[in-house]
mmCIF file of C-alpha atoms and ligand atoms in Angstrom:
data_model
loop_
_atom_site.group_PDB
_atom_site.id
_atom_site.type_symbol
_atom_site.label_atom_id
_atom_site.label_comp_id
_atom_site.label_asym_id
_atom_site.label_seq_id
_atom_site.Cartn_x
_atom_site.Cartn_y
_atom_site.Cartn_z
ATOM 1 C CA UNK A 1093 0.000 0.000 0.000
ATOM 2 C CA UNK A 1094 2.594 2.004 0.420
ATOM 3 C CA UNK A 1095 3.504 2.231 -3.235
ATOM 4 C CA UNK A 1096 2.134 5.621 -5.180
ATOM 5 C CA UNK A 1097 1.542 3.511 -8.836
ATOM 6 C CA UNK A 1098 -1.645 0.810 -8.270
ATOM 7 C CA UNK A 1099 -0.227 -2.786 -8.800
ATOM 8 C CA UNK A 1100 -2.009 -3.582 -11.872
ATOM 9 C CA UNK A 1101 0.025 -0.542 -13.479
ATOM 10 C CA UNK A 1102 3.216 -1.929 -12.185
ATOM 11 C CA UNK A 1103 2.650 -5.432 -13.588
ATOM 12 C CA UNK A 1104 1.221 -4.479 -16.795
ATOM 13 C CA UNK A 1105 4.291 -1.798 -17.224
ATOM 14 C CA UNK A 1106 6.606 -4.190 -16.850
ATOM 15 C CA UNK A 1107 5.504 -6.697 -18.528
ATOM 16 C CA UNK A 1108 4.767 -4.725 -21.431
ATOM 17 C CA UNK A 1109 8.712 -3.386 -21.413
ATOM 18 C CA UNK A 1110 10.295 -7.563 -21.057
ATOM 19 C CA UNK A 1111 7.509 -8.219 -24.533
ATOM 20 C CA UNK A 1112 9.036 -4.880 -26.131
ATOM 21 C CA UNK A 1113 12.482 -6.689 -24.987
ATOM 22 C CA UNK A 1114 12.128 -9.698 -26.750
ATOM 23 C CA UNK A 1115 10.757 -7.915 -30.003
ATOM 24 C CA UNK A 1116 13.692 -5.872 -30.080
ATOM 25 C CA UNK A 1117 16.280 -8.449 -29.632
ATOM 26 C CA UNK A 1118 14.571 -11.473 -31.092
ATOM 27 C CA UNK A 1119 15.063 -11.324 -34.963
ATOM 28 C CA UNK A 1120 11.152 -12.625 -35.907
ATOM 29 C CA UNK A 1121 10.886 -10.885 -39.431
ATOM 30 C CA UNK A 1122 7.804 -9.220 -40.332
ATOM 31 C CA UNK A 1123 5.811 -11.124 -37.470
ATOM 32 C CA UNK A 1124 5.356 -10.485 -33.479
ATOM 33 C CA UNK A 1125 8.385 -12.497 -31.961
ATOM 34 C CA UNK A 1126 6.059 -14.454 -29.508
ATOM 35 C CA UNK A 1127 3.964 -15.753 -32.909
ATOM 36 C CA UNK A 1128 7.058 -16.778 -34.684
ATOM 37 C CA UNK A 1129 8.595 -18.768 -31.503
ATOM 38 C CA UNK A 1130 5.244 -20.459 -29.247
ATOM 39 C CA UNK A 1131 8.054 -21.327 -26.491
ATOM 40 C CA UNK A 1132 8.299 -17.509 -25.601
ATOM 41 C CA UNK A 1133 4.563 -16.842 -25.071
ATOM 42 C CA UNK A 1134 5.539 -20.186 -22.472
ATOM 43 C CA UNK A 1135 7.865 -17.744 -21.389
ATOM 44 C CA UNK A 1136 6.025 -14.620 -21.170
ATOM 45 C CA UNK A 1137 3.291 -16.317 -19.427
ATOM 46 C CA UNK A 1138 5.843 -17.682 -16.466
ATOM 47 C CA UNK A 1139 6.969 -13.974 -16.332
ATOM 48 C CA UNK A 1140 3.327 -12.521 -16.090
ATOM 49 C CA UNK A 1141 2.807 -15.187 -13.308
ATOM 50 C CA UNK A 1142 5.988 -14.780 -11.483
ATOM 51 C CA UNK A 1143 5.465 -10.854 -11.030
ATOM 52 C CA UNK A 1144 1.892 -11.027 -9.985
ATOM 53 C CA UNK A 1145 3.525 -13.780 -7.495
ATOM 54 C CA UNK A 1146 6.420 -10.324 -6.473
ATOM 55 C CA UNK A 1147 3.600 -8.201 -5.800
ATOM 56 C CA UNK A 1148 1.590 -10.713 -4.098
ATOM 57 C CA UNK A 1149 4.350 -10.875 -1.626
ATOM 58 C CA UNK A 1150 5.321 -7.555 -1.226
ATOM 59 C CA UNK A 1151 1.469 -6.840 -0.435
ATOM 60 C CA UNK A 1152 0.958 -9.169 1.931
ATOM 61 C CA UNK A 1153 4.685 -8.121 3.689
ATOM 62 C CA UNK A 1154 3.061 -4.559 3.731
ATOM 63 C CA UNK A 1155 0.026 -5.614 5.366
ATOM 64 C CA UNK A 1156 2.217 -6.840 8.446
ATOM 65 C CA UNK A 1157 4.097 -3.886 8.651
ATOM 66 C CA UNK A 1158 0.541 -1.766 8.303
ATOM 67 C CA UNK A 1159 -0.798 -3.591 11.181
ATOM 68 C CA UNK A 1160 2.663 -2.974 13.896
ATOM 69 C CA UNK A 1161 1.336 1.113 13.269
ATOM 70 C CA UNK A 1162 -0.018 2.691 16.062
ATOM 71 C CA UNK A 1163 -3.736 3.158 15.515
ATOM 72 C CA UNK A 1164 -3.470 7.143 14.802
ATOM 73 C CA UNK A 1165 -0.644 6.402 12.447
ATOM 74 C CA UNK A 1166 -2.818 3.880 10.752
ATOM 75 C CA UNK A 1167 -5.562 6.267 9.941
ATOM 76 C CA UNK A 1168 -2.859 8.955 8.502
ATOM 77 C CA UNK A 1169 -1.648 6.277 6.356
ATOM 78 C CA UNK A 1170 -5.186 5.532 5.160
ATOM 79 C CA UNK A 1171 -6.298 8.676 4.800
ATOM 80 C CA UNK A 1172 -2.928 9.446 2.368
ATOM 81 C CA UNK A 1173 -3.194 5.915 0.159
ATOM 82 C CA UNK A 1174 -6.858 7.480 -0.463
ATOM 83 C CA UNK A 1175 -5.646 10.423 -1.630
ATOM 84 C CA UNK A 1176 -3.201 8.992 -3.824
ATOM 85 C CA UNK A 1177 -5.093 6.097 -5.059
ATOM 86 C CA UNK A 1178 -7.694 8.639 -6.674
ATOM 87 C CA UNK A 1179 -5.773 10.038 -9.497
ATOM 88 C CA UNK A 1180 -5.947 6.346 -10.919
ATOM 89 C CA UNK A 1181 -9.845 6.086 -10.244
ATOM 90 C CA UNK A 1182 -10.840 5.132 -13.532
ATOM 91 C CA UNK A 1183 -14.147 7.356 -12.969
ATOM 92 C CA UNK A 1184 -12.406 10.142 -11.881
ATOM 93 C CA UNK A 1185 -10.690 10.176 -14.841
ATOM 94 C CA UNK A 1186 -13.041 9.796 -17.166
ATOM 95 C CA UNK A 1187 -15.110 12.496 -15.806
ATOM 96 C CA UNK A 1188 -11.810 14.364 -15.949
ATOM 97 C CA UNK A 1189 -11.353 13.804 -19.538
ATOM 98 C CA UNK A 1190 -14.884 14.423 -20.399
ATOM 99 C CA UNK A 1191 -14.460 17.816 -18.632
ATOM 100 C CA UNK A 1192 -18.568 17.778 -17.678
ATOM 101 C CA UNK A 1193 -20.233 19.507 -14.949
ATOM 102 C CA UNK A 1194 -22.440 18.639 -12.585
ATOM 103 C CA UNK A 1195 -26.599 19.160 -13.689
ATOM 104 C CA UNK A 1196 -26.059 21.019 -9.972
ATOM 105 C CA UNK A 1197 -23.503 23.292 -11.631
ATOM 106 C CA UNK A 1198 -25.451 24.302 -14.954
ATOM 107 C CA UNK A 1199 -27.019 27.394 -13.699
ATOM 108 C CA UNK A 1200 -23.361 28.779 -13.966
ATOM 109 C CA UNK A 1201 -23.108 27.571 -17.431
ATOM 110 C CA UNK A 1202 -26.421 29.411 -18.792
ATOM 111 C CA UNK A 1203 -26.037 31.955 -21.786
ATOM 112 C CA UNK A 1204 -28.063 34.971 -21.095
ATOM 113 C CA UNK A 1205 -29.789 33.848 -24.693
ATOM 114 C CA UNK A 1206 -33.615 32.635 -24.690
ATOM 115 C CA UNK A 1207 -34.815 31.262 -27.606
ATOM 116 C CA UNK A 1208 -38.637 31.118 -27.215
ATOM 117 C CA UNK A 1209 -37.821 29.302 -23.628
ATOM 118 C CA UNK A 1210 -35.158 26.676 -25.337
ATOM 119 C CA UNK A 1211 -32.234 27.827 -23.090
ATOM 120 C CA UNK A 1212 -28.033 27.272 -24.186
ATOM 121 C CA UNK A 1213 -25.448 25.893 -21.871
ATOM 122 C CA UNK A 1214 -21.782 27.192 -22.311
ATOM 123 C CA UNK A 1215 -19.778 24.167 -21.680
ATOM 124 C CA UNK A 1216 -16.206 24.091 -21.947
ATOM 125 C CA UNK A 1217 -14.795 21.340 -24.832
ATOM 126 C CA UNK A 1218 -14.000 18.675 -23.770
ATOM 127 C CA UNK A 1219 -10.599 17.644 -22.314
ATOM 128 C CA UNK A 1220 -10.069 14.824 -24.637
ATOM 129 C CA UNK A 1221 -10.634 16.418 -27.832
ATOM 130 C CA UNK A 1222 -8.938 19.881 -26.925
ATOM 131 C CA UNK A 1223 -5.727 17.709 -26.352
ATOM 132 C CA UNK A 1224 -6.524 15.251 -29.745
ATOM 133 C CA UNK A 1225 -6.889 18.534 -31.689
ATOM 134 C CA UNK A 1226 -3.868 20.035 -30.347
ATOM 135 C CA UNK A 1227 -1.842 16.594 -31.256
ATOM 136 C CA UNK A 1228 -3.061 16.968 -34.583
ATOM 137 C CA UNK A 1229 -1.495 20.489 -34.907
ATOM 138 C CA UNK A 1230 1.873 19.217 -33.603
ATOM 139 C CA UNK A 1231 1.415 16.218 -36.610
ATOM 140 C CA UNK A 1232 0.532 18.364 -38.820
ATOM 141 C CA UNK A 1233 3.714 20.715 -38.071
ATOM 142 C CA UNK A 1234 6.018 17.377 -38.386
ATOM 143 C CA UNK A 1235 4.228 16.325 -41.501
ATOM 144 C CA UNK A 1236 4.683 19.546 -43.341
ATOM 145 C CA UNK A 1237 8.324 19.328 -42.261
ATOM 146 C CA UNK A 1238 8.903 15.719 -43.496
ATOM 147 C CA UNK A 1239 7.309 16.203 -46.838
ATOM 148 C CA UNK A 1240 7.275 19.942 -48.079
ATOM 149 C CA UNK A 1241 10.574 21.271 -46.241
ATOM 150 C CA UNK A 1242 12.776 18.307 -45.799
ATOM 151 C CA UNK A 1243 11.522 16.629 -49.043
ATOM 152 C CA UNK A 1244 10.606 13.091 -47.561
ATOM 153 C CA UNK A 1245 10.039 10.254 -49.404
ATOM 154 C CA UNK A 1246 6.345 10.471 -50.199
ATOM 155 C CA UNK A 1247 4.221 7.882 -52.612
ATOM 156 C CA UNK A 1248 5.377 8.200 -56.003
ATOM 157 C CA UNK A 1249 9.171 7.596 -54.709
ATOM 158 C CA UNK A 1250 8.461 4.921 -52.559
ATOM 159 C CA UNK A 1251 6.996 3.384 -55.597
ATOM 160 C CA UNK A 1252 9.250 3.974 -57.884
ATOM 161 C CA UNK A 1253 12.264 2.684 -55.220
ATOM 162 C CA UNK A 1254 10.135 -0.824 -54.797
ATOM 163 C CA UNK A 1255 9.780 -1.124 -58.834
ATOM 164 C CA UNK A 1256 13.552 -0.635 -59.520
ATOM 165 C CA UNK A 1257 14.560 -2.548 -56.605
ATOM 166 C CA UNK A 1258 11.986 -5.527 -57.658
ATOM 167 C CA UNK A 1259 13.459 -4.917 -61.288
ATOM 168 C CA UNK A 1260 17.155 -5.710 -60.061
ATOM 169 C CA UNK A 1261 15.503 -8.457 -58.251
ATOM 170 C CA UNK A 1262 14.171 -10.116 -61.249
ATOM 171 C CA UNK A 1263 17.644 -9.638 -63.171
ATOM 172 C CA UNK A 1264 19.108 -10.999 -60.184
ATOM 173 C CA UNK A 1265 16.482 -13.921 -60.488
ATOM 174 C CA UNK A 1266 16.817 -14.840 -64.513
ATOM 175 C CA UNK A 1267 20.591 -14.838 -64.019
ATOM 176 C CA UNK A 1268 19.946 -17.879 -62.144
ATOM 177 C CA UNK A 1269 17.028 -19.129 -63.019
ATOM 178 C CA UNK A 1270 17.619 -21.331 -66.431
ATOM 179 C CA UNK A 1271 13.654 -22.693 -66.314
ATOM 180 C CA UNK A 1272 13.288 -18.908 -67.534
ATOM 181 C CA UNK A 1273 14.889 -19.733 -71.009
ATOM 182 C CA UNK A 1274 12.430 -18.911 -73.815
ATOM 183 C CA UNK A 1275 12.623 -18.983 -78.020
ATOM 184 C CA UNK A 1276 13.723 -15.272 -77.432
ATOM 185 C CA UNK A 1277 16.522 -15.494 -74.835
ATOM 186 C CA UNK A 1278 17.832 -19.174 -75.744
ATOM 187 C CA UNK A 1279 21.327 -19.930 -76.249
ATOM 188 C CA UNK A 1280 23.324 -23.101 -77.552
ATOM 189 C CA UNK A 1281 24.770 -25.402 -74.966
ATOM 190 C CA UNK A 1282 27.905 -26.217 -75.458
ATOM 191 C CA UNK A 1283 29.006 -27.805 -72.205
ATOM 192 C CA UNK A 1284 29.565 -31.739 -72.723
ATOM 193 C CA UNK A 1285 27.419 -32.203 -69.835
ATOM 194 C CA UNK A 1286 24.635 -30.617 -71.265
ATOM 195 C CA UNK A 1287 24.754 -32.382 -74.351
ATOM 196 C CA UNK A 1288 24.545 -35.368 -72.502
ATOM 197 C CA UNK A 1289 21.749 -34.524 -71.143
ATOM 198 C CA UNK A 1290 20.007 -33.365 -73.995
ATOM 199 C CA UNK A 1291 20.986 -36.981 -75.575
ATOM 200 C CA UNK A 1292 19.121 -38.757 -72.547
ATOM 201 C CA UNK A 1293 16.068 -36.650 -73.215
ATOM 202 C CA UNK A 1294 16.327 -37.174 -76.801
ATOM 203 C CA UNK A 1295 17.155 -41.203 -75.847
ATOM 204 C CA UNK A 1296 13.527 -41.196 -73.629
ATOM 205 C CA UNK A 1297 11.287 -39.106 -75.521
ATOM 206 C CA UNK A 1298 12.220 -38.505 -79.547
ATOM 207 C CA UNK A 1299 14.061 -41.707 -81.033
ATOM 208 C CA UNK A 1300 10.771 -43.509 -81.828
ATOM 209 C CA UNK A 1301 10.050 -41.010 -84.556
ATOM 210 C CA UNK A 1302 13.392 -39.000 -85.418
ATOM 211 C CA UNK A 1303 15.535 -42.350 -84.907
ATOM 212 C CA UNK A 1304 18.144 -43.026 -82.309
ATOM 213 C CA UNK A 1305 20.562 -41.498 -84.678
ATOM 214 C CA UNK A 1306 18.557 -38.422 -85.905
ATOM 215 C CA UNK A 1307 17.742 -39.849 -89.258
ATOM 216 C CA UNK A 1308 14.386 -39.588 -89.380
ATOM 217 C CA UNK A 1309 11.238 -41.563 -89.725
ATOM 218 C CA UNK A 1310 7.957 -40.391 -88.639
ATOM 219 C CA UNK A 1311 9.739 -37.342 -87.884
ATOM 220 C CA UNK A 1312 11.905 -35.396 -90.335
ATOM 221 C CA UNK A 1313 15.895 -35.900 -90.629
ATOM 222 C CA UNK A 1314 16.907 -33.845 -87.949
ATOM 223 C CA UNK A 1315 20.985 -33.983 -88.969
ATOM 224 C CA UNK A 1316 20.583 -32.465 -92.239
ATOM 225 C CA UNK A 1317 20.641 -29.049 -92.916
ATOM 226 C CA UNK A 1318 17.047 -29.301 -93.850
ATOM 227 C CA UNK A 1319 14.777 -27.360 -91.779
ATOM 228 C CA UNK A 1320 11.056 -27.637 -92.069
ATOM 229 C CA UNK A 1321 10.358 -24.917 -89.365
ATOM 230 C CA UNK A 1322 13.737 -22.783 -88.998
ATOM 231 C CA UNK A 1323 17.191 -24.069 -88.187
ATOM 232 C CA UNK A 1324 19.271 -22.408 -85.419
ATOM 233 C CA UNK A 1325 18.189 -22.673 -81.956
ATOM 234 C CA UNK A 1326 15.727 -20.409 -81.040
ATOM 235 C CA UNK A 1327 13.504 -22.191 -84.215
ATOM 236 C CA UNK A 1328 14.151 -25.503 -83.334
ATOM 237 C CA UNK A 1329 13.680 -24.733 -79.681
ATOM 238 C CA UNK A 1330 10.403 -22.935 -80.485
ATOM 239 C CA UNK A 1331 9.539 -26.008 -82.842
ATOM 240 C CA UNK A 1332 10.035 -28.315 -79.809
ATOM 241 C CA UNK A 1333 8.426 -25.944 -76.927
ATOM 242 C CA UNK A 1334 5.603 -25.060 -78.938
ATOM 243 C CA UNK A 1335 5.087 -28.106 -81.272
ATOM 244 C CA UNK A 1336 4.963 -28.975 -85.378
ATOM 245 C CA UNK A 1337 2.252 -27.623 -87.885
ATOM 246 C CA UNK A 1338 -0.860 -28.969 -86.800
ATOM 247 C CA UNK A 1339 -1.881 -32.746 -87.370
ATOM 248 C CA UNK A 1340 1.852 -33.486 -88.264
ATOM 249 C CA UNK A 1341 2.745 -35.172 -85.199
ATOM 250 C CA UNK A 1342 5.145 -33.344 -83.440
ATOM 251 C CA UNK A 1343 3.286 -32.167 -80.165
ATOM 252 C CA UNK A 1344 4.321 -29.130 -77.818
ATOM 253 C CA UNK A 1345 6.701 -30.730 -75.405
ATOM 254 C CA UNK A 1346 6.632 -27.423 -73.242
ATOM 255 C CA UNK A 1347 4.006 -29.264 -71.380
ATOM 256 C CA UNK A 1348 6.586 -32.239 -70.741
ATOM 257 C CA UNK A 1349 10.009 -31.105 -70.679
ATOM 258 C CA UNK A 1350 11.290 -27.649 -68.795
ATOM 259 C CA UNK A 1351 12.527 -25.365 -70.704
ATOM 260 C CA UNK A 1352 16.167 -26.080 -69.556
ATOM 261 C CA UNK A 1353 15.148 -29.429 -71.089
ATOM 262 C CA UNK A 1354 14.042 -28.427 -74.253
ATOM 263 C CA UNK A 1355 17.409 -26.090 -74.688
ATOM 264 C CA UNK A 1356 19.445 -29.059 -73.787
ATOM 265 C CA UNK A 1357 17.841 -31.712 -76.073
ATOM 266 C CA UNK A 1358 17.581 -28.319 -78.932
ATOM 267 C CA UNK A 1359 21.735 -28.360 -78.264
ATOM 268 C CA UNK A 1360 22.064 -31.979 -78.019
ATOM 269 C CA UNK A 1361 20.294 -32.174 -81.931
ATOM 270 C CA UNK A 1362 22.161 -29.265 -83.221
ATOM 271 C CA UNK A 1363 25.187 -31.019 -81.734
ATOM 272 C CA UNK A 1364 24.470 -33.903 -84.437
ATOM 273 C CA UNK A 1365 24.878 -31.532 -87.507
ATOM 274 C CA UNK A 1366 26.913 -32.908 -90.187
ATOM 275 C CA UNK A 1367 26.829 -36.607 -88.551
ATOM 276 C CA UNK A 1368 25.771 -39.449 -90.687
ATOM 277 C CA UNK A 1369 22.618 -41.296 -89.903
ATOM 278 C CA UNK A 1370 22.124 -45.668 -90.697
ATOM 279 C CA UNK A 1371 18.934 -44.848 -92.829
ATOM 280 C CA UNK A 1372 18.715 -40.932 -93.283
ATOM 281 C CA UNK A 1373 15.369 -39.863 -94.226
ATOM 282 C CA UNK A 1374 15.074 -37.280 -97.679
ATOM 283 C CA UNK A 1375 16.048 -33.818 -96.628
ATOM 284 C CA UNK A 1376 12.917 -31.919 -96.306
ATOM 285 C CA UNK A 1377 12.511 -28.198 -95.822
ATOM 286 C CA UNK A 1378 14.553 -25.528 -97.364
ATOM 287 C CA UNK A 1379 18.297 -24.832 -96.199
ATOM 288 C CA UNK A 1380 18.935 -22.847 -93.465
ATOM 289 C CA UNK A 1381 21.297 -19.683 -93.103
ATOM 290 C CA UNK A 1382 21.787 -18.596 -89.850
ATOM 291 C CA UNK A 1383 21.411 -14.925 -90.204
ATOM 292 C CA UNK A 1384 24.553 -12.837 -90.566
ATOM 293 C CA UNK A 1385 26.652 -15.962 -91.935
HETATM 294 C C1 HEC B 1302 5.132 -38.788 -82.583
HETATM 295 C C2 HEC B 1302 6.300 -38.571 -83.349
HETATM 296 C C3 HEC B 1302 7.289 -37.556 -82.900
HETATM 297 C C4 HEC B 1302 7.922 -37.456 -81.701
HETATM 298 C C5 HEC B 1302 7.793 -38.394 -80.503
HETATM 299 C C6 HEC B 1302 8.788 -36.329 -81.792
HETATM 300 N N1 HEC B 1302 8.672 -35.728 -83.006
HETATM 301 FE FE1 HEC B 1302 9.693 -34.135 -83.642
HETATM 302 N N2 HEC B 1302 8.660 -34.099 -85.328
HETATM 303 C C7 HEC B 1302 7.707 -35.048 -85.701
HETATM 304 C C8 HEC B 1302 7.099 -34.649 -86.942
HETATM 305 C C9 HEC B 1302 6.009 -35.380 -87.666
HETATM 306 C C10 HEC B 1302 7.713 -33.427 -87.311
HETATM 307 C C11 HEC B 1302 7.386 -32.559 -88.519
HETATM 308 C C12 HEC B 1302 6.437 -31.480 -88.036
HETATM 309 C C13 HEC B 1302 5.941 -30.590 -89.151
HETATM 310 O O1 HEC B 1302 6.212 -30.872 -90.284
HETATM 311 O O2 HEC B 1302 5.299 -29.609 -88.790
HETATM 312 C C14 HEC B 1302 8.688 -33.150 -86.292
HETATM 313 C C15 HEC B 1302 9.505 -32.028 -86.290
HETATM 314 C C16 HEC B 1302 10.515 -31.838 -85.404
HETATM 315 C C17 HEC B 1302 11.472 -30.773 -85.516
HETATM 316 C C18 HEC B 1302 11.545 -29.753 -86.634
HETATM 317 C C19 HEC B 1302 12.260 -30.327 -87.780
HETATM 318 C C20 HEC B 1302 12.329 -29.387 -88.947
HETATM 319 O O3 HEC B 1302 12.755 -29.870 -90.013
HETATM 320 O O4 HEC B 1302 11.964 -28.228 -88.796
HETATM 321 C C21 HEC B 1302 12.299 -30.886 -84.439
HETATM 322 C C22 HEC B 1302 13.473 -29.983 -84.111
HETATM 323 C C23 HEC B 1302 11.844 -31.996 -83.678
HETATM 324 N N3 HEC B 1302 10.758 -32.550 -84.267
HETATM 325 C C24 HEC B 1302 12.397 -32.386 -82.484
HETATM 326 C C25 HEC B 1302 11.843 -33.346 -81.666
HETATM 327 C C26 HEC B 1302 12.293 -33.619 -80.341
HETATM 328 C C27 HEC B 1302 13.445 -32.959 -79.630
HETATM 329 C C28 HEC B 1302 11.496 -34.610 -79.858
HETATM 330 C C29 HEC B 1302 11.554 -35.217 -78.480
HETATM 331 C C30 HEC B 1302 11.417 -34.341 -77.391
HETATM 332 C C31 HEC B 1302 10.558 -34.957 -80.897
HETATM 333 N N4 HEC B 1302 10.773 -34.155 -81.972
HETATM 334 C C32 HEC B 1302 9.606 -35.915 -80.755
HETATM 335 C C33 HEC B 1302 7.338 -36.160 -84.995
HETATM 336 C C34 HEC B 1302 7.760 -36.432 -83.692
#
């Protein structure tokens, strides 16, 4: 009792400090630290219970000490806490806030107007929105500051910041990325290990109508330098992404085979230029020049 701050204030003041604690230190990303990690609401929950415990004690170690006062002293003590206790009387400061009168008081209050016997009471604003209106002048002060004097970052830049950083991001993404490969952006593999890997593709999905060798059957001869739809790799990779003419027999693979797949088995067949198939099919297709040879 003989604190000044009610214990509930205490508690809830410290607590609130040890959960701003653990926010600040704990690295939880965009989320509350105590969502991210369930153990520390375990922990918060001990702490909570542990300080109602401290005040528990120290109450009840007051209320010995209260009752060795002399009788006298005890009523001086009372009469003090009272005192004290009242600016944290929830009432008493909501009537505070509120700034009214008492009904007893509005005889003080009356304008001298009478309109046709409907009377007018001068009451004061209140408190609360006296004190919200003068916050909004001091925001309104800062605001101008931020954005008109010290040119802060307002909309439009913050915009424009996110879309170039995103851009970089998305360079930063294709350069690693190689499902982003497209008939545009395609390049030949050269890499022995990707031709390999074109050649198993090739080996699981393509022999039963180009032949194992590229010689054709169903399929055109794919070693000659025939081209139905386009030599060069960003036709035949756009032949095999996006499929033949239609009712030929060459479906889209792009549903099958990533696009890193189709650029490796597009390398793996360009690879076989010039070889010379068992049973090579009739060159079809016109000759192709790769533009700027
Ligand atoms: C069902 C049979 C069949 C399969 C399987 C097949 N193709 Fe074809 N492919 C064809 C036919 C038919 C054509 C001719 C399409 C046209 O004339 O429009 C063709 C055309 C092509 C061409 C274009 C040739 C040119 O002269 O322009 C390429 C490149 C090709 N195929 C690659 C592949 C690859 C790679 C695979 C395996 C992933 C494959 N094909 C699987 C039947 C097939």
């Amino acid at each position: 009792m003989r604190h000044a701050i009610p214990a509930w204030i205490r508690i809830l003041v410290i607590f609130l400090i040890i959960v701003g604690l653990t926010e600040f230190f704990i690295d939880s990303g965009g989320n509350f630290a105590f969502i991210e990690y369930p153990m520390l609401q375990v922990f918060l929950l001990v702490v909570l219970l542990f300080l109602i415990a401290a005040e528990m004690i120290l109450a009840a170690i007051e209320n010995i000490m209260f009752k060795t006062l002399s009788q006298e002293a005890k009523e001086r003590y009372m009469a003090a806490h009272e005192e004290r206790m009242k600016k944290y009387d929830l009432k008493v400061i909501y009537r505070k806030l509120m700034g009214t009168r008492p009904i007893s008081e509005e005889g003080d209050l009356e304008l001298d107007h009478n309109y046709d016997g409907i009377k007018e009471l001068d009451n004061k604003l209140p408190p609360w929105w006296i004190y919200t209106f003068y916050a909004t002048i001091i925001y309104a002060a800062g605001y101008m500051a931020y954005y008109h004097i010290f040119d802060g970052e307002d909309q439009v830049m913050e915009y424009e910041q996110e879309m170039l950083a995103a851009e970089i991001a998305i360079e930063e993404y294709k350069k690693t990325a190689p499902d982003l490969v497209d008939a545009e952006n395609v390049e030949l593999l050269t890499e022995p290990s990707e031709i390999e890997k074109g050649a198993a593709i090739y080996q699981a999905n393509c022999l039963a109508c180009h032949a194992p060798d590229g010689g054709g059957g169903i399929g055109p001869n794919l070693v000659d330098e025939h081209w139905i739809l386009g030599g060069g790799i960003k036709n035949v990779f756009h032949t095999i992404s996006e499929g033949g003419r239609a009712g030929k027999g060459m479906i889209a693979w792009k549903s099958t085979l990533r696009p890193l797949e189709i650029q490796q088995v597009s390398s793996y067949i360009l690879n076989l230029q010039g070889t010379t198939p068992a049973n090579p099919k009739e060159p079809e297709g016109e000759v192709w020049v790769e533009e700027g040879e």
